[in-house]
Amino acid sequence: MKNLIVVLMGGISRERKISFLTGKAFSKALIKRGYKIKEIDAKGNFVDKIKKINPKIVLNALHGRYGEDGFVQTILESIKIPYTHSGVSSSSLAMDKVISRKIFKKNNIRVPKYFLLEKNKKENIIKKIKNKKIKFPIVIKPVNEGSSLGVYICNNKIQFKKNLEKLKKIYSKVLIEEYIPGKEIQAAVMGNKALGAIELVPKRKFYDYTAKYSSKAKTKHIMPAKISKIKYNEVLFLAKKAHKSLGCKGITRSDFRFYNNKFYLLEINTQPGMTKLSLVPEIAKYSGISFEDLVVWIVKDASNNR
Ligand SMILES: Nc1ncnc2c1ncn2[C@@H]1O[C@H](COP(=O)(O)OP(=O)(O)OP(=O)(O)O)[C@@H](O)[C@H]1O
Ligand SMILES: [Mg+2]
């Protein structure tokens, strides 16, 4: 159907539940603006379903693996249906925290000190941590996950070993990195423009899954981030540079730590969340863009060859 928009949500990643929240928010906004939509769960034979419907656009509301890593983007390129957010290569680069960091470093964007641990490779990890001059607390996390799933902040060797075993059971690659104290600041980019930066103050140990999605966790959102004007402009500049360096499209959100007057980029998200507590909608609203306007912009930005 020529005027129909498919909102692609759910999927098979560990962020399936969050993707439904993002997708439903997209659908609601589009219906409000008079668009005809069809929601599709990116599970099972969803490609056949999309082909049969032959929509004008696919609005990608997926998060995590297969939805945010170039996989679904490749399918949509091959069936020639315009889709939203980043394209094949930028999505896959951004999803990989090791490859994207290499590009960020080349572009003079500071990232935490880190190294990659590969499964089945025997090495003395504690020695490597010492050589890299990484001190406790140490952060360990998967290379290609989201929503803070599998992120552990370890205060000592015992915690480190215990959590590393947990991660190694699920993921083939694990990142080991220095903990950056200070502030949590995230900045949104929309097309060619940096929209704004928000500061998060979790009541929990860190900005984990619960702090991100549960209002009961009472994470404080400070919009705009409480930093000097110069630093605010700097973080917007860095977010735009990160977005450009990977060739991202549409909307992205870059997650930073701010410590000793320096920004450290943790990662860029090419499919940022659009839940009630999500940050891109809040940043957009502050800069005068309603959620409906934001979603209409995303849809109008859809294309192939992204
Ligand atoms: N090196 C670090 N130093 C301090 N805090 C960290 C570090 N790495 C991760 N964190 C904390 O964990 C959170 C999640 O980390 P990260 O953004 O890497 O994971 P993610 O699962 O990709 O998140 P997202 O939901 O944004 O996709 C960060 O927002 C931060 O609060
Ligand atoms: Mg993050």
mmCIF file of N, CA and C and ligand atoms in Angstrom, residues 97 147-148 184 186 212 253 255 266-267 269, ligand 2:
data_model
loop_
_atom_site.group_PDB
_atom_site.id
_atom_site.type_symbol
_atom_site.label_atom_id
_atom_site.label_comp_id
_atom_site.label_asym_id
_atom_site.label_seq_id
_atom_site.Cartn_x
_atom_site.Cartn_y
_atom_site.Cartn_z
ATOM 1 N N LYS A 97 31.389 -1.571 19.811
ATOM 2 C CA LYS A 97 32.046 -0.555 20.637
ATOM 3 C C LYS A 97 33.557 -0.513 20.403
ATOM 4 N N SER A 147 21.000 -0.776 26.375
ATOM 5 C CA SER A 147 20.174 -0.658 27.582
ATOM 6 C C SER A 147 20.923 -1.030 28.861
ATOM 7 N N SER A 148 22.241 -0.897 28.838
ATOM 8 C CA SER A 148 23.110 -1.240 29.973
ATOM 9 C C SER A 148 23.091 -2.732 30.295
ATOM 10 N N GLU A 184 27.212 12.125 33.941
ATOM 11 C CA GLU A 184 26.686 11.366 32.796
ATOM 12 C C GLU A 184 25.979 12.370 31.884
ATOM 13 N N GLN A 186 24.451 13.070 27.862
ATOM 14 C CA GLN A 186 24.116 12.462 26.579
ATOM 15 C C GLN A 186 23.600 13.542 25.630
ATOM 16 N N LYS A 212 17.227 3.568 33.761
ATOM 17 C CA LYS A 212 16.841 4.082 32.442
ATOM 18 C C LYS A 212 15.348 4.025 32.202
ATOM 19 N N ARG A 253 22.157 9.350 19.379
ATOM 20 C CA ARG A 253 22.431 9.871 20.723
ATOM 21 C C ARG A 253 23.794 9.373 21.169
ATOM 22 N N ASP A 255 26.633 9.002 24.130
ATOM 23 C CA ASP A 255 26.688 8.925 25.593
ATOM 24 C C ASP A 255 28.098 9.242 26.084
ATOM 25 N N LEU A 266 31.401 7.235 25.481
ATOM 26 C CA LEU A 266 31.232 5.797 25.741
ATOM 27 C C LEU A 266 30.777 5.088 24.474
ATOM 28 N N GLU A 267 29.847 5.714 23.754
ATOM 29 C CA GLU A 267 29.300 5.068 22.556
ATOM 30 C C GLU A 267 28.331 6.009 21.862
ATOM 31 N N ASN A 269 24.540 5.786 19.819
ATOM 32 C CA ASN A 269 23.372 4.936 19.581
ATOM 33 C C ASN A 269 22.670 5.376 18.309
HETATM 34 MG MG MG B 2 24.752 4.045 26.432
#
